Amino acid sequence: MLRKALFTLCCFTSMAWSVSAQPVKPLRSPEEYLGYKTGTRYTPHWKVVNYFKEVAMAVPSAVKLEQYGETNEGRPLLLTMVSSADNIARLDAIRQNNQRLANLALDKAAPVEENAPAIVWLSYNVHGNETSSSEAAMLTLYALVNPAETRTKEWLKNTVVIIDPCLNPDGRDRYVNWYNMVTGKEPNPLRMAREHREPWPGGRTNHYNFDLNRDWAWQTQVESQQRAKVYNTWMPQVHVDFHEQGVNEPYYFAPAAQPYHDVITPWQREFQVALGKNHAKYFDANGWLYFTKEVFDLYYPSYGDTYPTYNGAIGMTYEQGGGPSGGRAVLNDEGDTLTLLDRVTHHYTTSLSTIETSSMHSSKLIKEFRKFFNEAVSSGSGEYKSYVIKNKPADKERIQSLLALLDKNGIRYETVNGPGRGFSYFNGKEESFTAANDILVSTYQPRAAMVRVLFEPKGRLVDSATYDITAWALPYAYGLEAYACRDRMNGSGTVQFPAVTNETTNYGYVIPWNGITSANLVGQLLKKGILLRYAEQSFEVNGNKFERGAVLVLKTANRSFGNDLWNEVKKEADALKVKLYPVSTGFVDKGFDFGSDKVHPFKAPKVAMMTGEGISAGGAGEVWHFFENELNYPLTLINAADAGRADWSNIDVLIMPDGNYRFLTDKGQADAFKEWVNKGGRVVALESAIGALAKAEIGIKLKKADDAESKDSYDALKRYEERERDALRNFNPGAIFRVDMDNSHPLAYGYPPVYHTLKMDDVVYDFFKGDGWNVGVIKKESQVAGFAGSALKNRLKDGLLFGSQPVGNGTVTYLTDNVMFRSFWQNGKLMLCNAVFFAGN
């Protein structure tokens, strides 16, 4: 049924990009601009954009529009600032003052205005197929500037509202264009209708199939990078992230569920309650159902609610029932028809209610915001006050990647020298150390809360029923030796790395295999047809020691390049700032000479990846994005449904992401695949793809659970009200485990003897006994951080996580955990490179 809107629903208009070149049109509602009532049809992104432009032209005294970026597919990313004429006239002064309130301004001598307007940031449509919120964004903008809406003009006297109408335009248009193509004149509310079954990969994610609502802190995606950059120049006091959930769910708004991270202040908790009560007033008046304090917690740091919260704001998620199954109308399990208009109206209502409540508490918002950052600078945050990353030469690439992440988040760091004592991430014990030009990240800085959340070795969970992973400490994710220190340590200078200057050679170069940039360089050389060799053992030459996996560029086998060979190699290395070590002889001081059979030749592999229906869109997207944007190496994407038509002779390495592979159940297609492997094909299988191979009688076996738990017959007696809690015993949302590595195997080149994996299941495999290599294994008492259910303790031990197995003349490499997780688990990426370039070569 159609539910009556609380506020008068008004509508918007379209306009061209160049504000000055277009004739000014009078202010129009969304309905007047679109030609249909908002919420009765889906609006493509370009029309949403043009409506915002037109309003900015029509009311320049109240609205300022700026494009802050562009998506992978070339769609604009917009911000619209709305406030009173007085506030708009001094908008940049308000922004700069807000930086001073947060102790982030470069001009520290300028006075701080504490009677400033509160900044309220509304983020719509981060998940592209949760489409109602961009429609609501148009209504919200119009309500703020509509002369007939006198209430909103009062609110805007002490608030600046920032509207991002669509955080994920590529995903939105993927869904909207598909839906508008398959729907009829009237919506079909039956959920079995095709308009409620969007095809793979769906519109939730961006171009590379990434969930942008898991990327706020990591900023691996171009949309997140551009948004975070402008967000951190504003630092709002209130931020709302608008979402949708299943069609049967009532509306969700703050206060959030437990667990809350300890860093969240009493005020941040209190204001969520105040907002929730204001929303409830309007929902109750209209008879709309809602829930609070359930499901959506405030813990994982990379959401659109937690990231702002850890940066001093009141960060919240609002969830409306609907999502990709909603269409324009859908029958829920109660037999009620949920319409797009309903969904839009609810988001519109909470949008205005948020602004209203923020206006009512504007002074307190500013006061508490100032207090949050003053206390950060004066007192730090948490048990550990200083985090020290050891600045080891072999870890330079990993360290630089970590510092790049800190830069994106405005986190300060410096060098540190002298004695210290702290918790060692490597061995889990308190120990003394001596810092020698190491990296210090102190919590005595404005971003103290973010530092604590991202670095603390073990976070405290007051409730294990979490919505996402429970551990992510950056030293584990980046594979760095580090210490968490209770004492405040003082820095001693700016972090600097020596410039890379590469010398010429007439014989050859050695490229240490230290990280992704090294792998990138190797990939670029291979693409040019340069033949390379890699060392199976460490060696010493010219006074330098090189570890396993070091890559050699020699004149041998590359004579066709003539004198251009060294210029080409040096040009690529200089561009990537990779240090080349020139050598003048193949006669090494220690180890095996360059002509030994322990030094293996290799050439550019032709790499393909299975994708499409049945494959994890996120899993495939992580690999695709990595190859295109970090490794810069060609990758052929093959729909799994087309496996029967694949030209196997044109593939050297096949990557199989998480998914189920139906082609392996077809005897003819499975036999062709097995024949390719037996003839020398190399498979890299990730997560559940390994199980699909096992069912097809290729390779590995799943380890059976060690059932050492009690056999007490009363264990079967459970209370109904505890059913959700009981399920947690077998739940692993994401915890960090120690993995013992055989780093003499090519799959583990570039790694120390220990790797930390983010494990999100209870899957381990039996050790190989004679027919494969147990490269990464999990032993007893291996859990390092995060929550894993008590019943999993006896399963998550004594098994294989990473391995390699010969199959005929080919090889299958097994990566049972996601080494590419959300592209932020930086230390796992080199393992994928090893699997592609080295394992089984």
Tab-separated table of N, CA and C in Angstrom, residues 341-437:
chain	number	residue	atom	x	y	z
A	341	LEU	N	8.134	4.640	-3.780
A	341	LEU	CA	7.715	5.896	-3.154
A	341	LEU	C	7.793	5.799	-1.637
A	342	ASP	N	7.386	4.648	-1.066
A	342	ASP	CA	7.533	4.451	0.373
A	342	ASP	C	8.989	4.617	0.791
A	343	ARG	N	9.862	3.946	0.081
A	343	ARG	CA	11.278	3.929	0.440
A	343	ARG	C	11.889	5.326	0.354
A	344	VAL	N	11.541	6.043	-0.715
A	344	VAL	CA	12.037	7.407	-0.890
A	344	VAL	C	11.543	8.304	0.237
A	345	THR	N	10.269	8.165	0.558
A	345	THR	CA	9.659	9.006	1.588
A	345	THR	C	10.340	8.809	2.946
A	346	HIS	N	10.640	7.566	3.276
A	346	HIS	CA	11.279	7.291	4.567
A	346	HIS	C	12.676	7.910	4.633
A	347	HIS	N	13.466	7.752	3.567
A	347	HIS	CA	14.803	8.348	3.561
A	347	HIS	C	14.734	9.878	3.563
A	348	TYR	N	13.761	10.407	2.875
A	348	TYR	CA	13.557	11.858	2.867
A	348	TYR	C	13.237	12.361	4.272
A	349	THR	N	12.412	11.605	4.973
A	349	THR	CA	12.010	11.985	6.323
A	349	THR	C	13.195	12.006	7.275
A	350	THR	N	14.015	10.948	7.261
A	350	THR	CA	15.167	10.922	8.169
A	350	THR	C	16.223	11.944	7.759
A	351	SER	N	16.292	12.264	6.474
A	351	SER	CA	17.222	13.303	6.034
A	351	SER	C	16.895	14.622	6.709
A	352	LEU	N	15.645	15.039	6.607
A	352	LEU	CA	15.250	16.318	7.199
A	352	LEU	C	15.277	16.265	8.722
A	353	SER	N	14.901	15.123	9.286
A	353	SER	CA	14.926	14.993	10.739
A	353	SER	C	16.361	15.103	11.262
A	354	THR	N	17.321	14.588	10.514
A	354	THR	CA	18.729	14.694	10.915
A	354	THR	C	19.180	16.150	10.932
A	355	ILE	N	18.817	16.889	9.899
A	355	ILE	CA	19.193	18.299	9.830
A	355	ILE	C	18.519	19.082	10.960
A	356	GLU	N	17.256	18.775	11.187
A	356	GLU	CA	16.518	19.455	12.248
A	356	GLU	C	17.177	19.224	13.615
A	357	THR	N	17.481	17.965	13.916
A	357	THR	CA	18.080	17.645	15.218
A	357	THR	C	19.468	18.267	15.352
A	358	SER	N	20.216	18.264	14.273
A	358	SER	CA	21.549	18.870	14.298
A	358	SER	C	21.456	20.366	14.542
A	359	SER	N	20.464	21.004	13.965
A	359	SER	CA	20.260	22.431	14.189
A	359	SER	C	19.903	22.709	15.647
A	360	MET	N	19.057	21.865	16.211
A	360	MET	CA	18.650	22.030	17.608
A	360	MET	C	19.843	21.906	18.564
A	361	HIS	N	20.848	21.107	18.185
A	361	HIS	CA	21.995	20.839	19.065
A	361	HIS	C	23.289	21.376	18.464
A	362	SER	N	23.179	22.377	17.627
A	362	SER	CA	24.350	22.854	16.892
A	362	SER	C	25.499	23.259	17.818
A	363	SER	N	25.198	24.028	18.856
A	363	SER	CA	26.252	24.515	19.760
A	363	SER	C	26.945	23.360	20.465
A	364	LYS	N	26.167	22.384	20.908
A	364	LYS	CA	26.754	21.234	21.610
A	364	LYS	C	27.591	20.389	20.650
A	365	LEU	N	27.133	20.263	19.420
A	365	LEU	CA	27.911	19.522	18.429
A	365	LEU	C	29.291	20.135	18.236
A	366	ILE	N	29.330	21.455	18.113
A	366	ILE	CA	30.611	22.138	17.932
A	366	ILE	C	31.472	21.997	19.183
A	367	LYS	N	30.878	22.181	20.346
A	367	LYS	CA	31.624	22.106	21.601
A	367	LYS	C	32.251	20.724	21.786
A	368	GLU	N	31.472	19.675	21.558
A	368	GLU	CA	31.974	18.313	21.752
A	368	GLU	C	32.984	17.930	20.669
A	369	PHE	N	32.782	18.436	19.480
A	369	PHE	CA	33.742	18.206	18.391
A	369	PHE	C	35.099	18.796	18.770
A	370	ARG	N	35.084	20.011	19.269
A	370	ARG	CA	36.323	20.671	19.710
A	370	ARG	C	36.971	19.880	20.847
A	371	LYS	N	36.178	19.422	21.784
A	371	LYS	CA	36.681	18.649	22.920
A	371	LYS	C	37.331	17.350	22.447
A	372	PHE	N	36.714	16.677	21.490
A	372	PHE	CA	37.229	15.407	20.951
A	372	PHE	C	38.671	15.573	20.466
A	373	PHE	N	38.932	16.627	19.717
A	373	PHE	CA	40.254	16.816	19.132
A	373	PHE	C	41.244	17.446	20.105
A	374	ASN	N	40.758	18.275	21.025
A	374	ASN	CA	41.663	18.804	22.047
A	374	ASN	C	42.193	17.688	22.941
A	375	GLU	N	41.308	16.785	23.341
A	375	GLU	CA	41.732	15.665	24.179
A	375	GLU	C	42.661	14.722	23.420
A	376	ALA	N	42.451	14.583	22.127
A	376	ALA	CA	43.332	13.730	21.320
A	376	ALA	C	44.759	14.252	21.348
A	377	VAL	N	44.896	15.551	21.161
A	377	VAL	CA	46.233	16.151	21.108
A	377	VAL	C	46.900	16.146	22.481
A	378	SER	N	46.127	16.366	23.539
A	378	SER	CA	46.716	16.505	24.873
A	378	SER	C	46.911	15.179	25.597
A	379	SER	N	46.044	14.191	25.309
A	379	SER	CA	46.066	12.953	26.096
A	379	SER	C	46.292	11.689	25.285
A	380	GLY	N	46.287	11.780	23.956
A	380	GLY	CA	46.399	10.563	23.162
A	380	GLY	C	45.138	9.731	23.293
A	381	SER	N	45.254	8.432	22.965
A	381	SER	CA	44.068	7.583	23.034
A	381	SER	C	44.472	6.142	23.294
A	382	GLY	N	43.824	5.524	24.270
A	382	GLY	CA	43.968	4.098	24.464
A	382	GLY	C	45.129	3.672	25.334
A	383	GLU	N	45.246	2.365	25.474
A	383	GLU	CA	46.293	1.760	26.298
A	383	GLU	C	47.676	2.027	25.732
A	384	TYR	N	47.787	1.952	24.413
A	384	TYR	CA	49.080	2.151	23.752
A	384	TYR	C	49.152	3.565	23.200
A	385	LYS	N	50.210	4.274	23.561
A	385	LYS	CA	50.341	5.673	23.159
A	385	LYS	C	51.232	5.857	21.933
A	386	SER	N	52.080	4.875	21.656
A	386	SER	CA	53.030	5.008	20.548
A	386	SER	C	53.116	3.685	19.791
A	387	TYR	N	53.166	3.780	18.481
A	387	TYR	CA	53.337	2.598	17.639
A	387	TYR	C	54.606	2.801	16.812
A	388	VAL	N	55.509	1.822	16.893
A	388	VAL	CA	56.808	1.924	16.229
A	388	VAL	C	56.913	0.831	15.171
A	389	ILE	N	57.157	1.249	13.927
A	389	ILE	CA	57.362	0.315	12.816
A	389	ILE	C	58.853	0.271	12.516
A	390	LYS	N	59.421	-0.908	12.584
A	390	LYS	CA	60.847	-1.055	12.314
A	390	LYS	C	61.134	-0.771	10.843
A	391	ASN	N	62.099	0.096	10.616
A	391	ASN	CA	62.411	0.560	9.259
A	391	ASN	C	63.504	-0.314	8.645
A	392	LYS	N	63.120	-1.555	8.309
A	392	LYS	CA	64.065	-2.512	7.734
A	392	LYS	C	64.144	-2.307	6.221
A	393	PRO	N	65.359	-2.295	5.647
A	393	PRO	CA	65.500	-2.057	4.199
A	393	PRO	C	64.671	-3.003	3.340
A	394	ALA	N	64.590	-4.280	3.740
A	394	ALA	CA	63.834	-5.244	2.933
A	394	ALA	C	62.342	-4.958	2.950
A	395	ASP	N	61.880	-4.166	3.951
A	395	ASP	CA	60.451	-3.853	4.071
A	395	ASP	C	60.099	-2.491	3.486
A	396	LYS	N	61.016	-1.886	2.755
A	396	LYS	CA	60.797	-0.521	2.274
A	396	LYS	C	59.492	-0.388	1.501
A	397	GLU	N	59.210	-1.313	0.588
A	397	GLU	CA	57.983	-1.208	-0.213
A	397	GLU	C	56.748	-1.305	0.668
A	398	ARG	N	56.746	-2.227	1.612
A	398	ARG	CA	55.596	-2.377	2.503
A	398	ARG	C	55.421	-1.126	3.369
A	399	ILE	N	56.532	-0.598	3.868
A	399	ILE	CA	56.459	0.609	4.706
A	399	ILE	C	55.917	1.783	3.909
A	400	GLN	N	56.404	1.954	2.699
A	400	GLN	CA	55.916	3.064	1.881
A	400	GLN	C	54.426	2.919	1.575
A	401	SER	N	53.966	1.683	1.388
A	401	SER	CA	52.528	1.467	1.176
A	401	SER	C	51.737	1.856	2.414
A	402	LEU	N	52.254	1.496	3.590
A	402	LEU	CA	51.575	1.865	4.828
A	402	LEU	C	51.551	3.376	5.011
A	403	LEU	N	52.666	4.035	4.770
A	403	LEU	CA	52.709	5.488	4.946
A	403	LEU	C	51.780	6.192	3.962
A	404	ALA	N	51.644	5.628	2.769
A	404	ALA	CA	50.698	6.201	1.802
A	404	ALA	C	49.274	6.126	2.347
A	405	LEU	N	48.933	5.032	3.020
A	405	LEU	CA	47.611	4.911	3.629
A	405	LEU	C	47.446	5.938	4.746
A	406	LEU	N	48.458	6.107	5.566
A	406	LEU	CA	48.376	7.095	6.644
A	406	LEU	C	48.211	8.500	6.077
A	407	ASP	N	48.920	8.792	4.998
A	407	ASP	CA	48.780	10.106	4.351
A	407	ASP	C	47.349	10.338	3.888
A	408	LYS	N	46.735	9.325	3.300
A	408	LYS	CA	45.357	9.459	2.816
A	408	LYS	C	44.401	9.794	3.953
A	409	ASN	N	44.728	9.307	5.143
A	409	ASN	CA	43.844	9.513	6.283
A	409	ASN	C	44.281	10.658	7.188
A	410	GLY	N	45.293	11.423	6.756
A	410	GLY	CA	45.728	12.569	7.535
A	410	GLY	C	46.394	12.212	8.847
A	411	ILE	N	46.935	11.000	8.936
A	411	ILE	CA	47.596	10.545	10.162
A	411	ILE	C	49.076	10.926	10.099
A	412	ARG	N	49.566	11.536	11.158
A	412	ARG	CA	50.934	12.037	11.188
A	412	ARG	C	51.894	10.970	11.706
A	413	TYR	N	53.123	11.028	11.220
A	413	TYR	CA	54.165	10.091	11.640
A	413	TYR	C	55.506	10.777	11.500
A	414	GLU	N	56.508	10.216	12.162
A	414	GLU	CA	57.856	10.783	12.114
A	414	GLU	C	58.864	9.691	12.452
A	415	THR	N	60.122	10.007	12.361
A	415	THR	CA	61.144	9.039	12.731
A	415	THR	C	61.321	9.022	14.245
A	416	VAL	N	61.893	7.917	14.734
A	416	VAL	CA	62.134	7.787	16.165
A	416	VAL	C	63.434	7.022	16.377
A	417	ASN	N	64.156	7.408	17.411
A	417	ASN	CA	65.410	6.752	17.769
A	417	ASN	C	65.452	6.545	19.274
A	418	GLY	N	66.189	5.509	19.699
A	418	GLY	CA	66.376	5.288	21.118
A	418	GLY	C	65.685	4.044	21.627
A	419	PRO	N	65.874	3.742	22.928
A	419	PRO	CA	65.296	2.525	23.504
A	419	PRO	C	63.794	2.639	23.699
A	420	GLY	N	63.130	1.496	23.653
A	420	GLY	CA	61.696	1.447	23.889
A	420	GLY	C	61.289	0.071	24.379
A	421	ARG	N	60.057	-0.027	24.813
A	421	ARG	CA	59.512	-1.321	25.226
A	421	ARG	C	58.058	-1.372	24.812
A	422	GLY	N	57.663	-2.512	24.248
A	422	GLY	CA	56.296	-2.596	23.789
A	422	GLY	C	55.889	-4.006	23.412
A	423	PHE	N	54.623	-4.119	23.041
A	423	PHE	CA	54.063	-5.392	22.580
A	423	PHE	C	54.545	-5.657	21.163
A	424	SER	N	55.185	-6.812	20.953
A	424	SER	CA	55.670	-7.188	19.629
A	424	SER	C	54.556	-7.858	18.841
A	425	TYR	N	54.203	-7.273	17.698
A	425	TYR	CA	53.189	-7.894	16.846
A	425	TYR	C	53.668	-9.243	16.324
A	426	PHE	N	54.985	-9.418	16.197
A	426	PHE	CA	55.525	-10.639	15.612
A	426	PHE	C	55.387	-11.834	16.552
A	427	ASN	N	55.760	-11.654	17.847
A	427	ASN	CA	55.719	-12.813	18.744
A	427	ASN	C	54.669	-12.709	19.840
A	428	GLY	N	53.924	-11.602	19.879
A	428	GLY	CA	52.836	-11.480	20.841
A	428	GLY	C	53.271	-11.274	22.276
A	429	LYS	N	54.496	-10.799	22.492
A	429	LYS	CA	55.011	-10.609	23.839
A	429	LYS	C	55.529	-9.190	24.025
A	430	GLU	N	55.573	-8.756	25.287
A	430	GLU	CA	56.209	-7.489	25.620
A	430	GLU	C	57.724	-7.677	25.588
A	431	GLU	N	58.425	-6.768	24.925
A	431	GLU	CA	59.876	-6.884	24.884
A	431	GLU	C	60.506	-5.519	24.642
A	432	SER	N	61.777	-5.440	24.964
A	432	SER	CA	62.526	-4.206	24.743
A	432	SER	C	63.072	-4.186	23.321
A	433	PHE	N	63.251	-2.974	22.808
A	433	PHE	CA	63.810	-2.819	21.470
A	433	PHE	C	64.549	-1.485	21.419
A	434	THR	N	65.342	-1.327	20.390
A	434	THR	CA	66.021	-0.062	20.154
A	434	THR	C	65.613	0.468	18.795
A	435	ALA	N	65.040	1.654	18.781
A	435	ALA	CA	64.622	2.276	17.523
A	435	ALA	C	65.812	2.959	16.875
A	436	ALA	N	65.992	2.712	15.600
A	436	ALA	CA	67.090	3.338	14.856
A	436	ALA	C	66.532	3.839	13.531
A	437	ASN	N	66.139	5.113	13.537
A	437	ASN	CA	65.521	5.719	12.359
A	437	ASN	C	64.263	4.965	11.945
